[in-house]
Amino acid sequence: MTQDELLVLIYKKDEKAFTHLYDMYSKSLFAVINVLVKNREEAEDVLQDVFVKIWKNIDSYHESKGRFYTWILNIARNTSIDKLRSKNFNNSQKNLSSDNFVNLLDDSNKLVNKIDTIGIQEFVKKLKPKCIQIIDLLFFKGYTQQEASDELEIPLGTVKTHNRNCINDLRNYLKV
């Protein structure tokens, strides 16, 4: 089944099509969510929320505005960031047992590998230090531009300008 055929069925709220959609995209979306949330159980919950949002909001997707995968990826990213900002999540992180900290050290190496699975990390390392810092905060750690501004103690407009310039530099490296 092609993506276009699948979308037609999903617009019609066909449950079998939804199962097929889940099979097609759940692994890649889970990988993105897990990198941001850094907790497998929470990431699984977020993944479920993402697919519920896709199901409920499919009518808001318009092919003319972009690719379907990009649309669902943005839903996954935004839902993950919402989870990270929620009070319940923040409180649960404060109450971690000491057993979890041993695993966090092991997971940090795995996290770097997951981020670099498409090789983007090597290109980011070629950028200026300020670009590395901004891209790390905005894209790898999920900060908003305002949060990055606060973290780096620079004006919001400067963060936006640096972000745009850094992305252009990265595009030049990637020849996109």
mmCIF file of C-alpha atoms in Angstrom:
data_model
loop_
_atom_site.group_PDB
_atom_site.id
_atom_site.type_symbol
_atom_site.label_atom_id
_atom_site.label_comp_id
_atom_site.label_asym_id
_atom_site.label_seq_id
_atom_site.Cartn_x
_atom_site.Cartn_y
_atom_site.Cartn_z
ATOM 1 C CA MET A 1 0.000 0.000 0.000
ATOM 2 C CA THR A 2 1.418 3.394 -0.952
ATOM 3 C CA GLN A 3 1.362 6.348 1.389
ATOM 4 C CA ASP A 4 -1.250 8.114 -0.768
ATOM 5 C CA GLU A 5 -3.564 5.086 -0.661
ATOM 6 C CA LEU A 6 -3.010 4.844 3.068
ATOM 7 C CA LEU A 7 -3.862 8.506 3.611
ATOM 8 C CA VAL A 8 -7.140 8.152 1.708
ATOM 9 C CA LEU A 9 -8.143 5.305 4.007
ATOM 10 C CA ILE A 10 -7.033 7.169 7.122
ATOM 11 C CA TYR A 11 -9.112 10.191 6.129
ATOM 12 C CA LYS A 12 -12.029 7.736 6.045
ATOM 13 C CA LYS A 13 -11.042 6.586 9.576
ATOM 14 C CA ASP A 14 -10.288 3.023 8.436
ATOM 15 C CA GLU A 15 -8.888 1.174 11.476
ATOM 16 C CA LYS A 16 -6.859 -1.307 9.405
ATOM 17 C CA ALA A 17 -5.177 1.611 7.668
ATOM 18 C CA PHE A 18 -4.336 3.079 11.054
ATOM 19 C CA THR A 19 -2.694 -0.208 12.059
ATOM 20 C CA HIS A 20 -0.698 -0.117 8.833
ATOM 21 C CA LEU A 21 0.278 3.504 9.549
ATOM 22 C CA TYR A 22 1.485 2.498 13.009
ATOM 23 C CA ASP A 23 3.545 -0.355 11.553
ATOM 24 C CA MET A 24 5.111 1.973 8.991
ATOM 25 C CA TYR A 25 6.096 4.845 11.271
ATOM 26 C CA SER A 26 6.140 3.770 14.916
ATOM 27 C CA LYS A 27 9.804 2.744 15.032
ATOM 28 C CA SER A 28 11.161 5.944 13.510
ATOM 29 C CA LEU A 29 8.876 8.161 15.595
ATOM 30 C CA PHE A 30 9.760 6.237 18.759
ATOM 31 C CA ALA A 31 13.473 6.790 18.081
ATOM 32 C CA VAL A 32 12.953 10.562 17.871
ATOM 33 C CA ILE A 33 10.731 10.630 20.954
ATOM 34 C CA ASN A 34 13.112 8.474 22.984
ATOM 35 C CA VAL A 35 16.059 10.752 22.178
ATOM 36 C CA LEU A 36 14.135 13.728 23.536
ATOM 37 C CA VAL A 37 12.370 12.137 26.518
ATOM 38 C CA LYS A 38 15.260 9.815 27.530
ATOM 39 C CA ASN A 39 12.929 7.422 29.328
ATOM 40 C CA ARG A 40 11.630 4.364 27.502
ATOM 41 C CA GLU A 41 8.333 4.054 29.369
ATOM 42 C CA GLU A 42 7.563 7.751 28.997
ATOM 43 C CA ALA A 43 8.569 7.594 25.326
ATOM 44 C CA GLU A 44 6.127 4.737 24.767
ATOM 45 C CA ASP A 45 3.355 6.826 26.344
ATOM 46 C CA VAL A 46 4.255 9.796 24.176
ATOM 47 C CA LEU A 47 4.243 7.564 21.076
ATOM 48 C CA GLN A 48 0.719 6.466 21.920
ATOM 49 C CA ASP A 49 -0.328 10.104 22.375
ATOM 50 C CA VAL A 50 1.242 10.969 19.022
ATOM 51 C CA PHE A 51 -0.765 8.360 17.154
ATOM 52 C CA VAL A 52 -3.971 9.456 18.888
ATOM 53 C CA LYS A 53 -3.243 13.033 17.780
ATOM 54 C CA ILE A 54 -2.540 11.876 14.225
ATOM 55 C CA TRP A 55 -5.838 9.969 14.185
ATOM 56 C CA LYS A 56 -7.865 12.845 15.614
ATOM 57 C CA ASN A 57 -6.200 15.603 13.586
ATOM 58 C CA ILE A 58 -5.685 13.932 10.201
ATOM 59 C CA ASP A 59 -8.061 16.455 8.649
ATOM 60 C CA SER A 60 -5.582 19.239 9.446
ATOM 61 C CA TYR A 61 -2.887 17.629 7.265
ATOM 62 C CA HIS A 62 -2.664 19.111 3.787
ATOM 63 C CA GLU A 63 -0.246 17.689 1.249
ATOM 64 C CA SER A 64 0.301 21.161 -0.207
ATOM 65 C CA LYS A 65 1.893 22.288 3.069
ATOM 66 C CA GLY A 66 4.506 19.531 3.264
ATOM 67 C CA ARG A 67 5.278 15.846 3.425
ATOM 68 C CA PHE A 68 3.171 13.596 5.618
ATOM 69 C CA TYR A 69 6.211 12.220 7.434
ATOM 70 C CA THR A 70 7.325 15.753 8.297
ATOM 71 C CA TRP A 71 3.861 16.495 9.657
ATOM 72 C CA ILE A 72 3.794 13.424 11.944
ATOM 73 C CA LEU A 73 7.415 14.009 12.946
ATOM 74 C CA ASN A 74 6.498 17.517 14.097
ATOM 75 C CA ILE A 75 3.601 16.080 16.091
ATOM 76 C CA ALA A 76 6.013 13.630 17.742
ATOM 77 C CA ARG A 77 8.584 16.319 18.492
ATOM 78 C CA ASN A 78 6.027 18.783 19.866
ATOM 79 C CA THR A 79 4.322 16.124 21.987
ATOM 80 C CA SER A 80 7.720 15.103 23.389
ATOM 81 C CA ILE A 81 8.561 18.691 24.263
ATOM 82 C CA ASP A 82 5.142 19.120 25.883
ATOM 83 C CA LYS A 83 5.860 16.009 27.962
ATOM 84 C CA LEU A 84 9.245 17.368 29.028
ATOM 85 C CA ARG A 85 7.644 20.628 30.165
ATOM 86 C CA SER A 86 4.814 18.986 32.090
ATOM 87 C CA LYS A 87 4.812 19.176 35.885
ATOM 88 C CA ASN A 88 4.211 15.442 36.330
ATOM 89 C CA PHE A 89 7.211 14.552 34.177
ATOM 90 C CA ASN A 90 9.470 17.033 35.959
ATOM 91 C CA ASN A 91 8.363 15.756 39.360
ATOM 92 C CA SER A 92 8.902 12.139 38.345
ATOM 93 C CA GLN A 93 12.452 12.988 37.264
ATOM 94 C CA LYS A 94 13.193 14.505 40.667
ATOM 95 C CA ASN A 95 12.205 11.238 42.356
ATOM 96 C CA LEU A 96 14.460 8.848 40.447
ATOM 97 C CA SER A 97 16.030 6.079 42.455
ATOM 98 C CA SER A 98 19.799 5.717 42.535
ATOM 99 C CA ASP A 99 19.529 2.563 40.367
ATOM 100 C CA ASN A 100 18.494 4.710 37.415
ATOM 101 C CA PHE A 101 21.654 6.807 37.535
ATOM 102 C CA VAL A 102 23.877 3.869 36.669
ATOM 103 C CA ASN A 103 21.776 3.282 33.557
ATOM 104 C CA LEU A 104 21.869 6.954 32.638
ATOM 105 C CA LEU A 105 25.639 6.810 32.241
ATOM 106 C CA ASP A 106 25.341 3.858 29.878
ATOM 107 C CA ASP A 107 22.455 5.459 28.008
ATOM 108 C CA SER A 108 24.332 8.716 27.420
ATOM 109 C CA ASN A 109 26.747 6.912 25.092
ATOM 110 C CA LYS A 110 23.835 5.253 23.314
ATOM 111 C CA LEU A 111 22.128 8.633 22.988
ATOM 112 C CA VAL A 112 25.086 10.100 21.129
ATOM 113 C CA ASN A 113 25.013 7.118 18.787
ATOM 114 C CA LYS A 114 21.273 7.488 18.164
ATOM 115 C CA ILE A 115 21.594 11.182 17.370
ATOM 116 C CA ASP A 116 24.414 10.447 14.975
ATOM 117 C CA THR A 117 22.713 7.567 13.155
ATOM 118 C CA ILE A 118 22.232 9.761 10.100
ATOM 119 C CA GLY A 119 25.723 11.264 10.446
ATOM 120 C CA ILE A 120 24.620 14.818 11.122
ATOM 121 C CA GLN A 121 26.772 15.133 14.256
ATOM 122 C CA GLU A 122 29.973 15.142 12.170
ATOM 123 C CA PHE A 123 28.704 18.043 10.089
ATOM 124 C CA VAL A 124 27.585 19.975 13.172
ATOM 125 C CA LYS A 125 31.105 19.603 14.639
ATOM 126 C CA LYS A 126 32.473 21.494 11.614
ATOM 127 C CA LEU A 127 30.434 24.580 12.500
ATOM 128 C CA LYS A 128 31.572 27.541 14.593
ATOM 129 C CA PRO A 129 31.373 26.980 18.371
ATOM 130 C CA LYS A 130 28.399 29.348 18.742
ATOM 131 C CA CYS A 131 26.555 27.370 16.039
ATOM 132 C CA ILE A 132 27.320 24.071 17.736
ATOM 133 C CA GLN A 133 25.955 25.447 20.985
ATOM 134 C CA ILE A 134 22.747 26.817 19.441
ATOM 135 C CA ILE A 135 22.013 23.748 17.294
ATOM 136 C CA ASP A 136 22.659 21.472 20.261
ATOM 137 C CA LEU A 137 20.154 23.360 22.403
ATOM 138 C CA LEU A 138 17.476 23.866 19.748
ATOM 139 C CA PHE A 139 17.567 20.588 17.869
ATOM 140 C CA PHE A 140 19.221 17.933 19.994
ATOM 141 C CA LYS A 141 17.951 19.038 23.407
ATOM 142 C CA GLY A 142 14.574 20.417 22.286
ATOM 143 C CA TYR A 143 14.901 23.928 23.719
ATOM 144 C CA THR A 144 12.678 26.691 22.381
ATOM 145 C CA GLN A 145 14.424 29.745 20.998
ATOM 146 C CA GLN A 146 13.384 31.681 24.114
ATOM 147 C CA GLU A 147 14.824 28.979 26.397
ATOM 148 C CA ALA A 148 18.061 28.979 24.390
ATOM 149 C CA SER A 149 18.174 32.768 24.713
ATOM 150 C CA ASP A 150 17.802 32.481 28.485
ATOM 151 C CA GLU A 151 20.341 29.654 28.730
ATOM 152 C CA LEU A 152 22.975 31.464 26.641
ATOM 153 C CA GLU A 153 22.104 34.858 28.144
ATOM 154 C CA ILE A 154 21.808 36.523 24.720
ATOM 155 C CA PRO A 155 18.848 38.348 23.155
ATOM 156 C CA LEU A 156 16.131 36.282 21.468
ATOM 157 C CA GLY A 157 16.699 38.049 18.138
ATOM 158 C CA THR A 158 20.377 37.096 18.261
ATOM 159 C CA VAL A 159 19.456 33.433 18.831
ATOM 160 C CA LYS A 160 17.090 33.550 15.853
ATOM 161 C CA THR A 161 19.714 35.163 13.602
ATOM 162 C CA HIS A 162 22.452 32.751 14.699
ATOM 163 C CA ASN A 163 20.082 29.803 14.235
ATOM 164 C CA ARG A 164 19.210 30.862 10.678
ATOM 165 C CA ASN A 165 22.875 31.491 9.786
ATOM 166 C CA CYS A 166 24.011 28.224 11.380
ATOM 167 C CA ILE A 167 21.363 26.227 9.528
ATOM 168 C CA ASN A 168 22.508 27.858 6.284
ATOM 169 C CA ASP A 169 26.114 26.895 7.095
ATOM 170 C CA LEU A 170 24.968 23.342 7.812
ATOM 171 C CA ARG A 171 23.079 23.243 4.502
ATOM 172 C CA ASN A 172 26.247 24.317 2.728
ATOM 173 C CA TYR A 173 28.182 21.483 4.373
ATOM 174 C CA LEU A 174 25.464 19.013 3.451
ATOM 175 C CA LYS A 175 25.056 20.553 -0.023
ATOM 176 C CA VAL A 176 21.276 20.624 0.383
#
